[in-house]
Amino acid sequence: MVDSQEFEYDVLVIGAGGAGLRAAIEASAEGCSVGIICKCLLGKAHTVMAEGGIAAALGNVDDRDNWKVHFSDTMRGGQYVNNWRMAEIHAKEAPERVRELEAWGAVFDRTKDGRILQRNFGGHKYPRLVHVGDRTGLEMLRTLQDYGIHQGIEVHMERTVVRLLKDGDGSRVCGVIVYDREKGRFQVFRAKAVILATGGIGQAYQITSNSWDCTGDGHSLAYEAGAELIDMEFIQFHPTGMVWPPSVRGILVTEGVRGEGGILLNSEGRRFMFDEIPDNYKHQTADNPEEGWRYTQGDKEARRPPELLTRDHTARCIVREIKEGRGSPHGGVFLDIAWIKEKISHSEEHIKRKLPSMYHQFKQLAGIDITREPMEVGPTTHYIMGGIHVDADTQMSTVPGLFACGECAAGINGANRLGGNSLSDLLVLGKRAGEYAADFARENNLGSIGGEQVEEAVEMALEPFGRDNDPQNGAENPYSIQNDLQKLMQHNVGIVRKEEEIQCALEKLDLLKERASRVHVPGNREFNPGWHTALDLNHLLTISEAIAHSALERKESRGAHFREDFPEKNPDFGQCNYVTIKGPEGNMLVRSEPIPEMPEELKAVIKEME
């Protein structure tokens, strides 16, 4: 039974990161009553961990940049399985969203003549990332939060959604049931439109840069409500996470380090990224260290260094060095911003000014002074390109009344996301989600929610308390299952994949689901972390299965999806996306779907920018 009052809004946003806040602001500006539900405290969403910058073709540092170059870079980085319309909207609208953020109070780094400064980043042809040192996500979230709370938006913190609720005939989503993490009480939120902005899935893997709350909630909730997921095989492993000490393994080392001139070295002191440059990037990539250095220092005639190739390629090159015995002492490679061996060094003051968080992060957590010593880094699970299948213009899912934006939505990034595109994606498509959710809310009523939906959701959520607590009778610990799941996904559906390992993962996922059905949680409902973990398990198991099924179907290597048994790209697979949906018997179904033909004018843009 629901424990407290119900809430009603025109538009309800699930998630208070950059995408959720921008969507809420827009829906409120459209005159709708807006509520936000967030799993953590306001201001603590994972967006604060985004460091490098916001990708937007302002052209402030290099006037050759424009939306066409940004669009072309995004499509090339995504290996052309992106939703081209989303990529077009994103490239065209990102500059306006950045200027809007500045007008709302964001304080960006500046050029000498006072314009917004932009830096180099992997996969971007020109310096494009608007930034605040290496704390850009924090500044974005602070700005959106400060602006949003003055728009009359109501925020419900430390609430977790148990289930999306549908109206009487099941045709559309019209609310959610949540529990208060502190008190354990259930609440119903009714809304004319619901926006999912719940972030990523990193906690499905053993080594991740993601926060504790990135457990695939939005993906799983949408899937259970009948929405389609797409591109779930594409998981981005950021090339540079901290490797040492073990307590901070996986914490992100921003791509901004390489954008400012940082180089990657193996244990032999060699810049291994020059060893293998993909054909489609050779004409844009420096073939010697001196040219690469000039690029990072602003020489418009120089080509970018290979350290600024796309994340998927860089991560695989690092794994190659480690596997072939040329890794660092703690299982990574070296990232050197001071160019110690070459004796071409940034000054200590320059590094501290440009990369303050990185300096303090390594100094305090690893005892390393990056102005004098190289960092040890290695790949970390960072981002999922796959997510909820949405309309490019409106961000509405395949279920009416349910919208999605940010990392839990899919399409814009294709097979691989370029660094910085995530933060501009949050602004551009978050704004659109709020705008079109408001339109939907104006045209629809609240709908009717049957009590049986609520009762069933509450009963399901409370099951762990009522199960047998005796391990001899099969009682399971939720933490043990999550730990086993993370190891399984890391080793069987990680950076390098092959059929027998993926098949093994699917078989073991079935066993983990069976174990999860026997999870027992002791204690009561008031702030019970074991209970929280038990409920998160349902989401993690669902999205892990979707990732594995899609990875099995895509029998090629493309972007972040690398199949050891199919190491080459296959043109046939470049014409389709993989769609995941819940079948009529509750089983998971995966099908291929042709990518819509790109308009001739956009094909011409890509040709022009080659």
Coordinates of C-alpha atoms in Angstrom, one line a residue:
M1 CA 0.0 0.0 0.0
V2 CA 1.2 3.6 -0.8
D3 CA 2.4 5.2 2.4
S4 CA 1.9 8.9 1.8
Q5 CA 0.3 11.5 -0.4
E6 CA 0.2 11.4 -4.2
F7 CA 1.8 14.2 -6.3
E8 CA 0.6 15.5 -9.6
Y9 CA 2.5 17.4 -12.3
D10 CA 2.1 18.3 -16.0
V11 CA 5.7 17.1 -16.6
L12 CA 7.7 14.8 -14.4
V13 CA 11.5 14.4 -14.8
I14 CA 13.4 11.4 -13.5
G15 CA 17.0 12.5 -12.9
A16 CA 18.6 15.8 -11.9
G17 CA 21.8 15.7 -14.0
G18 CA 22.4 18.1 -16.8
A19 CA 19.8 16.5 -19.1
G20 CA 17.1 16.3 -16.5
L21 CA 17.6 19.9 -15.2
R22 CA 17.7 21.3 -18.8
A23 CA 14.5 19.4 -19.7
A24 CA 12.8 20.6 -16.5
I25 CA 13.8 24.2 -17.1
E26 CA 12.3 24.1 -20.6
A27 CA 9.1 22.4 -19.6
S28 CA 8.7 25.0 -16.9
A29 CA 9.3 27.9 -19.3
E30 CA 6.5 26.4 -21.4
G31 CA 4.1 27.0 -18.5
C32 CA 3.9 23.5 -17.2
S33 CA 4.0 22.4 -13.6
V34 CA 7.2 20.4 -13.2
G35 CA 8.6 17.9 -10.7
I36 CA 12.0 16.4 -10.5
I37 CA 12.8 13.0 -8.8
C38 CA 16.4 12.3 -8.2
K39 CA 18.1 9.3 -6.7
C40 CA 20.8 11.3 -4.9
L41 CA 20.9 14.8 -3.4
L42 CA 20.4 17.7 -5.8
G43 CA 23.8 18.8 -7.2
K44 CA 25.4 15.3 -6.7
A45 CA 24.4 13.8 -10.1
H46 CA 27.1 12.2 -12.1
T47 CA 27.3 15.2 -14.5
V48 CA 29.6 16.8 -11.9
M49 CA 32.3 14.3 -12.9
A50 CA 32.4 15.5 -16.5
E51 CA 35.7 17.3 -16.8
G52 CA 36.9 18.2 -20.3
G53 CA 34.3 20.5 -21.8
I54 CA 31.2 21.0 -23.9
A55 CA 31.5 20.4 -27.6
A56 CA 30.0 23.3 -29.6
A57 CA 31.2 24.8 -32.9
L58 CA 31.6 28.4 -31.7
G59 CA 34.7 29.0 -33.8
N60 CA 36.3 31.2 -31.1
V61 CA 39.8 29.6 -31.3
D62 CA 39.7 28.4 -34.9
D63 CA 37.3 30.2 -37.2
R64 CA 37.2 27.3 -39.6
D65 CA 34.9 25.4 -37.3
N66 CA 31.2 25.3 -37.9
W67 CA 28.2 23.0 -37.5
K68 CA 29.1 21.1 -40.6
V69 CA 32.5 20.1 -39.3
H70 CA 31.0 19.1 -35.9
F71 CA 28.3 17.1 -37.6
S72 CA 30.8 15.3 -39.9
D73 CA 33.1 14.6 -36.9
T74 CA 30.2 13.1 -34.9
M75 CA 29.1 10.9 -37.7
R76 CA 32.6 9.7 -38.5
G77 CA 33.3 9.0 -34.8
G78 CA 30.0 7.0 -34.6
Q79 CA 31.0 5.0 -37.7
Y80 CA 27.9 6.2 -39.5
V81 CA 25.4 4.1 -37.5
N82 CA 24.3 7.3 -35.7
N83 CA 20.9 8.8 -36.1
W84 CA 21.9 11.5 -38.6
R85 CA 19.0 13.8 -37.7
M86 CA 20.0 13.9 -34.0
A87 CA 23.6 14.6 -35.0
E88 CA 22.5 17.4 -37.2
I89 CA 20.2 19.0 -34.6
H90 CA 23.0 18.7 -32.0
A91 CA 25.7 20.3 -34.2
K92 CA 23.4 23.1 -35.2
E93 CA 22.0 24.0 -31.8
A94 CA 24.9 23.4 -29.5
P95 CA 26.4 26.9 -29.8
E96 CA 23.1 28.6 -28.9
R97 CA 22.7 26.3 -25.8
V98 CA 26.2 27.2 -24.6
R99 CA 25.6 30.9 -25.0
E100 CA 22.3 30.4 -23.1
L101 CA 24.2 28.7 -20.3
E102 CA 26.6 31.6 -20.2
A103 CA 23.7 34.0 -19.9
W104 CA 22.4 32.0 -17.0
G105 CA 25.7 32.4 -15.1
A106 CA 28.2 29.9 -16.2
V107 CA 31.8 31.2 -16.0
F108 CA 33.9 29.7 -18.8
D109 CA 37.6 30.1 -19.4
R110 CA 38.4 33.0 -21.8
T111 CA 40.6 33.8 -24.8
K112 CA 42.9 36.9 -24.5
D113 CA 40.2 39.0 -26.2
G114 CA 37.5 37.9 -23.8
R115 CA 35.6 35.2 -25.9
I116 CA 34.8 31.8 -24.6
L117 CA 38.0 29.6 -24.8
Q118 CA 37.9 26.2 -26.5
R119 CA 40.3 23.3 -26.3
N120 CA 41.2 20.3 -28.4
F121 CA 39.7 16.9 -27.8
G122 CA 39.8 13.4 -29.4
G123 CA 38.0 13.1 -32.7
H124 CA 37.3 16.8 -33.1
K125 CA 39.0 18.4 -36.1
Y126 CA 39.3 21.8 -34.4
P127 CA 39.5 23.1 -30.8
R128 CA 35.8 22.9 -29.9
L129 CA 35.4 22.2 -26.2
V130 CA 34.1 25.0 -24.1
H131 CA 35.5 24.5 -20.6
V132 CA 36.1 25.7 -17.0
G133 CA 39.6 24.2 -16.3
D134 CA 38.8 20.5 -16.0
R135 CA 35.6 21.0 -13.9
T136 CA 33.2 21.8 -16.6
G137 CA 30.4 19.4 -15.5
L138 CA 30.4 20.9 -12.1
E139 CA 30.0 24.4 -13.5
M140 CA 27.2 23.2 -15.8
L141 CA 25.3 21.5 -13.1
R142 CA 25.7 24.4 -10.7
T143 CA 24.4 26.9 -13.3
L144 CA 21.4 24.7 -14.3
Q145 CA 20.6 24.0 -10.7
D146 CA 20.7 27.6 -9.6
Y147 CA 18.7 28.8 -12.6
G148 CA 16.2 25.9 -12.3
I149 CA 15.3 26.2 -8.7
H150 CA 14.0 29.8 -9.3
Q151 CA 11.6 28.6 -12.0
G152 CA 9.1 27.0 -9.5
I153 CA 10.3 23.5 -10.2
E154 CA 9.8 21.1 -7.3
V155 CA 12.6 18.7 -6.4
H156 CA 12.1 15.4 -4.6
M157 CA 15.5 14.1 -3.5
E158 CA 16.7 10.6 -2.6
R159 CA 13.8 8.9 -4.3
T160 CA 14.1 5.9 -6.5
V161 CA 11.6 4.9 -9.2
V162 CA 10.3 1.4 -8.8
R163 CA 8.1 1.3 -11.9
L164 CA 6.6 3.4 -14.6
L165 CA 2.8 3.4 -14.4
K166 CA 0.5 3.4 -17.5
D167 CA -3.0 4.5 -17.9
G168 CA -6.1 2.3 -17.7
D169 CA -5.8 0.9 -21.3
G170 CA -2.0 0.7 -21.2
S171 CA -1.6 3.0 -24.1
R172 CA 0.7 5.6 -22.5
V173 CA 2.9 6.3 -19.5
C174 CA 1.2 8.6 -17.0
G175 CA 3.2 8.3 -13.7
V176 CA 5.6 6.5 -11.5
I177 CA 5.8 4.8 -8.2
V178 CA 8.9 5.6 -6.1
Y179 CA 10.3 4.9 -2.6
D180 CA 11.9 7.4 -0.3
R181 CA 15.4 6.0 0.3
E182 CA 15.6 7.6 3.8
K183 CA 12.2 6.4 5.2
G184 CA 11.4 3.5 2.8
R185 CA 7.9 4.9 2.1
F186 CA 6.2 4.5 -1.3
Q187 CA 4.8 7.4 -3.2
V188 CA 2.9 7.8 -6.4
F189 CA 3.6 10.6 -8.9
R190 CA 1.0 11.2 -11.6
A191 CA 2.0 13.2 -14.7
K192 CA 0.8 14.0 -18.2
A193 CA 4.3 13.3 -19.6
V194 CA 7.4 11.6 -18.0
I195 CA 11.0 12.3 -19.0
L196 CA 13.7 9.8 -18.2
A197 CA 17.1 11.4 -17.7
T198 CA 18.7 8.7 -15.5
G199 CA 22.2 8.5 -16.9
G200 CA 24.4 5.5 -17.5
I201 CA 25.0 1.8 -16.7
G202 CA 28.6 1.8 -15.5
Q203 CA 27.9 -0.1 -12.3
A204 CA 27.3 -3.2 -14.4
Y205 CA 31.1 -3.4 -14.9
Q206 CA 33.9 -4.0 -12.5
I207 CA 36.1 -1.0 -13.5
T208 CA 34.1 2.2 -14.1
S209 CA 34.3 5.9 -13.9
N210 CA 30.6 6.0 -13.2
S211 CA 29.0 7.0 -9.8
W212 CA 27.3 4.5 -7.5
D213 CA 23.8 5.5 -8.9
C214 CA 24.6 4.7 -12.6
T215 CA 22.7 1.4 -12.6
G216 CA 20.7 1.6 -15.8
D217 CA 17.4 2.5 -14.1
G218 CA 16.0 4.5 -17.0
H219 CA 17.0 1.8 -19.6
S220 CA 15.4 -0.9 -17.6
L221 CA 12.2 1.0 -16.6
A222 CA 11.6 2.0 -20.2
Y223 CA 12.1 -1.6 -21.4
E224 CA 9.7 -3.0 -18.8
A225 CA 7.1 -0.4 -19.9
G226 CA 7.4 -1.7 -23.5
A227 CA 9.7 0.9 -25.0
E228 CA 12.5 0.0 -27.4
L229 CA 16.2 0.1 -26.6
I230 CA 18.7 0.5 -29.4
D231 CA 22.5 0.2 -29.9
M232 CA 23.0 -1.6 -26.6
E233 CA 26.2 -3.3 -27.8
F234 CA 28.1 -0.1 -27.9
I235 CA 29.8 0.6 -24.6
Q236 CA 32.5 3.2 -24.4
F237 CA 35.6 2.4 -22.4
H238 CA 37.4 5.7 -21.7
P239 CA 41.1 5.1 -22.5
T240 CA 42.3 6.9 -19.4
G241 CA 41.1 6.0 -15.9
M242 CA 43.3 6.0 -12.9
V243 CA 45.1 2.7 -12.4
W244 CA 46.8 3.2 -9.1
P245 CA 46.2 3.1 -6.1
P246 CA 43.5 0.3 -6.3
S247 CA 41.0 2.3 -4.2
V248 CA 40.6 4.8 -7.0
R249 CA 41.0 2.5 -10.0
G250 CA 38.8 3.6 -12.8
I251 CA 38.3 7.2 -11.7
L252 CA 38.4 9.4 -14.9
V253 CA 41.5 11.2 -16.1
T254 CA 40.1 13.8 -18.5
E255 CA 40.8 13.7 -22.2
G256 CA 41.7 17.4 -21.6
V257 CA 45.1 16.1 -20.4
R258 CA 45.8 14.9 -24.0
G259 CA 44.0 17.9 -25.4
E260 CA 46.6 20.1 -23.6
G261 CA 49.5 18.1 -25.1
G262 CA 49.7 15.0 -22.9
I263 CA 51.3 11.9 -24.5
L264 CA 50.8 8.2 -24.0
L265 CA 54.0 6.1 -23.4
N266 CA 54.5 2.3 -22.9
S267 CA 57.0 0.8 -20.5
E268 CA 59.8 1.2 -23.1
G269 CA 59.1 5.0 -23.2
R270 CA 57.7 4.8 -26.7
R271 CA 54.7 6.8 -28.0
F272 CA 52.8 3.7 -29.2
M273 CA 49.9 5.6 -30.6
F274 CA 51.9 6.4 -33.7
D275 CA 52.1 2.6 -34.4
E276 CA 48.5 2.3 -35.7
I277 CA 46.5 5.1 -37.2
P278 CA 43.1 4.2 -38.8
D279 CA 42.9 4.9 -42.5
N280 CA 40.0 7.2 -42.3
Y281 CA 41.9 9.5 -39.9
K282 CA 45.4 9.3 -41.4
H283 CA 45.1 12.5 -43.4
Q284 CA 44.0 14.4 -40.2
T285 CA 46.7 12.9 -37.9
A286 CA 50.3 14.0 -37.3
D287 CA 52.9 11.5 -38.3
N288 CA 55.6 12.9 -36.0
P289 CA 55.8 14.2 -32.4
E290 CA 56.8 17.7 -33.3
E291 CA 53.8 18.3 -35.5
G292 CA 51.5 16.9 -32.9
W293 CA 52.9 19.2 -30.2
R294 CA 52.4 22.2 -32.5
Y295 CA 48.8 21.3 -32.9
T296 CA 48.1 21.2 -29.2
Q297 CA 49.8 24.6 -28.9
G298 CA 47.4 26.2 -31.4
D299 CA 49.2 25.8 -34.8
K300 CA 46.4 25.8 -37.3
E301 CA 48.6 24.3 -40.0
A302 CA 49.5 21.2 -37.9
R303 CA 47.6 18.0 -37.7
R304 CA 46.4 16.5 -34.4
P305 CA 48.5 14.0 -32.5
P306 CA 47.4 10.3 -32.4
E307 CA 46.6 10.6 -28.7
L308 CA 43.6 12.6 -29.9
L309 CA 42.1 9.8 -32.0
T310 CA 38.7 8.5 -30.9
R311 CA 38.3 6.8 -27.6
D312 CA 37.5 3.4 -28.9
H313 CA 40.7 3.2 -30.9
T314 CA 42.9 4.7 -28.1
A315 CA 41.5 2.2 -25.6
R316 CA 42.2 -0.8 -27.8
C317 CA 45.8 0.5 -28.4
I318 CA 46.3 0.7 -24.7
V319 CA 45.0 -2.8 -24.1
R320 CA 47.3 -4.1 -26.9
E321 CA 50.4 -2.6 -25.1
I322 CA 49.3 -4.1 -21.8
K323 CA 48.6 -7.6 -23.2
E324 CA 51.9 -7.6 -25.1
G325 CA 53.9 -6.9 -21.9
R326 CA 54.6 -3.3 -22.5
G327 CA 52.3 -1.9 -19.8
S328 CA 53.1 0.1 -16.6
P329 CA 53.9 -1.6 -13.3
H330 CA 50.3 -1.5 -12.2
G331 CA 48.6 -2.7 -15.4
G332 CA 48.2 0.4 -17.4
V333 CA 50.3 2.8 -19.6
F334 CA 51.9 6.2 -18.8
L335 CA 50.2 9.5 -19.6
D336 CA 52.8 12.4 -19.5
I337 CA 51.6 16.0 -19.6
A338 CA 55.0 17.4 -18.7
W339 CA 56.9 15.6 -21.6
I340 CA 59.6 14.7 -19.1
K341 CA 61.6 12.4 -21.5
E342 CA 61.4 14.9 -24.4
K343 CA 62.3 17.8 -22.1
I344 CA 59.6 19.9 -23.8
S345 CA 57.6 20.8 -20.7
H346 CA 54.6 22.8 -19.8
S347 CA 55.4 25.0 -16.8
E348 CA 54.1 23.8 -13.4
E349 CA 51.9 26.9 -13.3
H350 CA 50.4 26.2 -16.7
I351 CA 49.5 22.6 -15.8
K352 CA 48.0 23.6 -12.4
R353 CA 45.9 26.3 -14.1
K354 CA 44.7 24.2 -17.0
L355 CA 44.2 20.9 -15.1
P356 CA 43.5 21.8 -11.5
S357 CA 41.4 18.8 -10.7
M358 CA 43.8 16.3 -12.3
Y359 CA 46.7 17.9 -10.3
H360 CA 44.9 17.6 -7.0
Q361 CA 43.4 14.2 -7.8
F362 CA 46.8 12.5 -8.4
K363 CA 48.6 14.5 -5.7
Q364 CA 46.0 13.6 -3.0
L365 CA 44.9 10.1 -4.1
A366 CA 48.1 8.7 -5.6
G367 CA 50.9 10.8 -4.3
I368 CA 52.0 11.8 -7.8
D369 CA 52.9 15.3 -9.0
I370 CA 51.8 15.3 -12.6
T371 CA 53.9 18.4 -13.3
R372 CA 57.0 16.2 -12.7
E373 CA 55.8 12.6 -13.1
P374 CA 53.7 10.6 -15.5
M375 CA 50.3 9.2 -14.6
E376 CA 49.4 5.5 -14.8
V377 CA 46.2 5.1 -16.7
G378 CA 44.1 2.4 -18.4
P379 CA 40.6 1.9 -19.9
T380 CA 37.5 2.3 -17.7
T381 CA 33.8 1.7 -18.4
H382 CA 32.6 5.2 -19.1
Y383 CA 29.5 5.6 -21.2
I384 CA 26.9 3.7 -23.1
M385 CA 26.0 4.9 -26.6
G386 CA 22.9 2.6 -26.5
G387 CA 19.7 3.5 -24.7
I388 CA 16.1 4.3 -25.2
H389 CA 15.0 4.6 -28.8
V390 CA 13.6 8.1 -29.2
D391 CA 12.4 10.3 -32.0
A392 CA 15.2 12.6 -33.1
D393 CA 13.2 15.9 -33.0
T394 CA 10.9 15.3 -30.0
Q395 CA 12.9 12.8 -27.8
M396 CA 9.7 10.8 -27.3
S397 CA 10.2 7.0 -26.9
T398 CA 8.1 4.4 -28.7
V399 CA 5.7 4.5 -25.8
P400 CA 3.5 7.6 -25.8
G401 CA 4.0 10.0 -23.0
L402 CA 7.5 8.7 -22.2
F403 CA 10.4 10.9 -23.2
A404 CA 14.2 10.4 -22.7
C405 CA 17.3 12.5 -23.0
G406 CA 21.0 12.4 -22.0
E407 CA 22.9 9.1 -21.6
C408 CA 19.8 6.9 -21.1
A409 CA 18.6 7.9 -24.6
A410 CA 20.3 6.7 -27.8
G411 CA 20.9 7.6 -31.4
I412 CA 23.2 10.6 -31.6
N413 CA 26.5 8.8 -30.9
G414 CA 26.2 5.7 -33.0
A415 CA 29.1 3.3 -32.4
N416 CA 31.3 5.7 -30.4
R417 CA 30.8 9.0 -28.7
L418 CA 33.3 11.9 -29.2
G419 CA 34.4 13.5 -25.9
G420 CA 32.5 16.6 -25.1
N421 CA 29.5 15.7 -27.1
S422 CA 27.8 14.3 -24.0
L423 CA 27.6 17.7 -22.3
S424 CA 26.3 19.5 -25.4
D425 CA 23.9 16.5 -25.9
L426 CA 22.5 17.1 -22.4
L427 CA 21.8 20.8 -23.3
V428 CA 20.5 20.4 -26.8
L429 CA 18.3 17.3 -26.5
G430 CA 17.4 17.9 -22.9
K431 CA 15.9 21.2 -24.0
R432 CA 14.0 19.5 -26.8
A433 CA 12.7 16.8 -24.4
G434 CA 11.3 19.4 -22.1
E435 CA 9.8 21.4 -24.9
Y436 CA 8.0 18.5 -26.6
A437 CA 7.0 16.9 -23.3
A438 CA 5.3 20.2 -22.4
D439 CA 3.5 20.1 -25.8
F440 CA 2.3 16.5 -25.1
A441 CA 1.2 17.5 -21.6
R442 CA -0.9 20.4 -23.0
E443 CA -2.7 17.9 -25.3
N444 CA -3.4 15.2 -22.8
N445 CA -4.9 14.7 -19.4
L446 CA -3.4 13.0 -16.3
G447 CA -4.9 9.6 -17.3
S448 CA -6.1 7.0 -14.9
I449 CA -3.8 4.7 -12.9
G450 CA -5.3 1.4 -11.7
G451 CA -4.6 0.5 -8.1
E452 CA -3.4 -3.0 -9.0
Q453 CA -0.4 -1.6 -10.8
V454 CA 0.7 0.2 -7.6
E455 CA 0.0 -2.8 -5.4
E456 CA 2.0 -5.1 -7.6
A457 CA 5.0 -2.7 -7.7
V458 CA 5.0 -2.4 -3.9
E459 CA 4.7 -6.1 -3.4
M460 CA 7.6 -6.7 -5.8
A461 CA 9.8 -4.1 -4.1
L462 CA 9.2 -5.6 -0.6
E463 CA 9.8 -9.2 -1.6
P464 CA 13.5 -9.3 -0.4
F465 CA 12.3 -8.6 3.2
G466 CA 9.9 -11.6 3.2
R467 CA 12.2 -14.3 1.8
D468 CA 14.0 -17.0 3.8
N469 CA 17.1 -15.6 5.4
D470 CA 19.0 -18.9 5.8
P471 CA 21.9 -19.3 3.3
Q472 CA 21.5 -23.1 3.8
N473 CA 18.1 -22.7 2.1
G474 CA 19.5 -20.6 -0.8
A475 CA 19.2 -17.1 0.6
E476 CA 21.5 -14.7 -1.4
N477 CA 23.3 -11.5 -0.6
P478 CA 22.7 -8.7 -3.1
Y479 CA 26.3 -7.4 -2.9
S480 CA 27.7 -10.8 -3.8
I481 CA 25.4 -11.0 -6.9
Q482 CA 26.4 -7.5 -8.0
N483 CA 30.0 -8.3 -7.6
D484 CA 29.7 -11.5 -9.7
L485 CA 27.8 -9.6 -12.3
Q486 CA 30.4 -6.9 -12.6
K487 CA 33.2 -9.4 -13.0
L488 CA 31.2 -11.3 -15.6
M489 CA 30.5 -8.3 -17.7
Q490 CA 34.0 -6.9 -17.4
H491 CA 35.6 -10.2 -18.6
N492 CA 33.0 -11.6 -21.0
V493 CA 31.4 -8.5 -22.6
G494 CA 34.2 -5.9 -22.2
I495 CA 36.5 -4.1 -24.5
V496 CA 37.3 -7.3 -26.6
R497 CA 34.5 -9.8 -27.2
K498 CA 34.0 -13.1 -28.9
E499 CA 31.0 -15.4 -29.4
E500 CA 31.8 -18.2 -26.9
E501 CA 32.5 -15.6 -24.1
I502 CA 29.2 -13.7 -24.8
Q503 CA 27.2 -17.0 -24.9
C504 CA 28.8 -17.9 -21.6
A505 CA 27.8 -14.5 -20.2
L506 CA 24.2 -15.0 -21.2
E507 CA 24.1 -18.4 -19.6
K508 CA 25.6 -17.1 -16.4
L509 CA 23.2 -14.1 -16.4
D510 CA 20.3 -16.6 -16.3
L511 CA 21.9 -18.1 -13.2
L512 CA 22.4 -14.6 -11.7
K513 CA 18.7 -13.8 -12.3
E514 CA 17.7 -17.0 -10.5
R515 CA 20.0 -16.1 -7.6
A516 CA 18.5 -12.6 -7.5
S517 CA 15.1 -14.1 -7.0
R518 CA 16.3 -15.5 -3.7
V519 CA 17.9 -12.3 -2.4
H520 CA 17.1 -11.7 1.3
V521 CA 17.5 -8.3 3.0
P522 CA 17.7 -8.0 6.8
G523 CA 16.5 -5.0 8.8
N524 CA 13.8 -2.5 8.0
R525 CA 12.9 -0.1 5.2
E526 CA 14.6 3.0 6.7
F527 CA 17.7 3.8 4.7
N528 CA 18.6 0.2 4.0
P529 CA 21.5 0.0 1.5
G530 CA 21.1 -3.7 1.1
W531 CA 17.5 -3.2 0.0
H532 CA 18.6 -0.4 -2.4
T533 CA 21.2 -2.8 -3.9
A534 CA 18.7 -5.6 -4.2
L535 CA 16.3 -3.4 -6.3
D536 CA 19.2 -2.0 -8.4
L537 CA 20.1 -5.6 -9.3
N538 CA 16.9 -5.9 -11.3
H539 CA 18.0 -3.0 -13.6
L540 CA 21.6 -4.1 -13.9
L541 CA 20.6 -7.7 -14.9
T542 CA 18.2 -6.4 -17.5
I543 CA 20.6 -4.0 -19.2
S544 CA 23.5 -6.5 -19.0
E545 CA 21.3 -9.1 -20.9
A546 CA 20.5 -6.5 -23.5
I547 CA 24.1 -5.6 -24.0
A548 CA 25.1 -9.2 -24.3
H549 CA 22.3 -10.1 -26.8
S550 CA 23.1 -7.1 -29.0
A551 CA 26.9 -7.8 -28.9
L552 CA 26.2 -11.3 -30.0
E553 CA 24.1 -10.2 -33.0
R554 CA 26.6 -7.6 -34.3
K555 CA 29.1 -9.9 -36.0
E556 CA 31.6 -7.3 -36.8
S557 CA 33.9 -4.8 -35.2
R558 CA 32.7 -1.2 -35.3
G559 CA 33.5 1.7 -32.9
A560 CA 33.4 0.7 -29.3
H561 CA 32.2 -2.8 -30.2
F562 CA 35.2 -5.0 -31.0
R563 CA 34.7 -8.7 -31.8
E564 CA 37.9 -10.7 -31.8
D565 CA 36.2 -13.4 -34.0
F566 CA 35.0 -10.7 -36.4
P567 CA 37.8 -8.1 -36.3
E568 CA 36.8 -6.1 -39.4
K569 CA 33.9 -3.8 -40.2
N570 CA 31.2 -5.3 -42.4
P571 CA 29.4 -2.9 -44.7
D572 CA 26.1 -4.8 -44.3
F573 CA 26.1 -4.2 -40.5
G574 CA 26.8 -0.5 -41.2
Q575 CA 23.3 -0.2 -42.6
C576 CA 21.4 -1.3 -39.4
N577 CA 20.9 -0.7 -35.7
Y578 CA 19.9 -3.4 -33.2
V579 CA 16.7 -2.9 -31.4
T580 CA 15.9 -4.7 -28.1
I581 CA 12.3 -5.1 -26.8
K582 CA 10.4 -7.1 -24.3
G583 CA 8.5 -10.0 -26.0
P584 CA 4.9 -11.0 -25.3
E585 CA 6.2 -13.9 -23.1
G586 CA 8.5 -11.6 -21.1
N587 CA 11.5 -12.8 -23.0
M588 CA 14.1 -10.4 -24.5
L589 CA 13.9 -10.0 -28.3
V590 CA 16.6 -8.4 -30.5
R591 CA 16.0 -7.4 -34.1
S592 CA 17.9 -5.4 -36.8
E593 CA 16.4 -2.2 -38.1
P594 CA 17.6 -0.4 -41.3
I595 CA 19.1 3.0 -40.8
P596 CA 17.0 5.6 -42.6
E597 CA 18.6 7.1 -45.7
M598 CA 20.6 10.3 -45.1
P599 CA 19.4 13.3 -47.1
E600 CA 21.6 14.3 -50.1
E601 CA 22.5 17.6 -48.5
L602 CA 23.9 16.0 -45.4
K603 CA 25.8 13.4 -47.5
A604 CA 27.3 16.4 -49.3
V605 CA 28.4 17.9 -46.0
I606 CA 30.2 14.8 -45.0
K607 CA 31.9 14.6 -48.4
E608 CA 32.9 18.2 -48.2
M609 CA 34.5 17.7 -44.7
E610 CA 36.5 14.6 -45.6

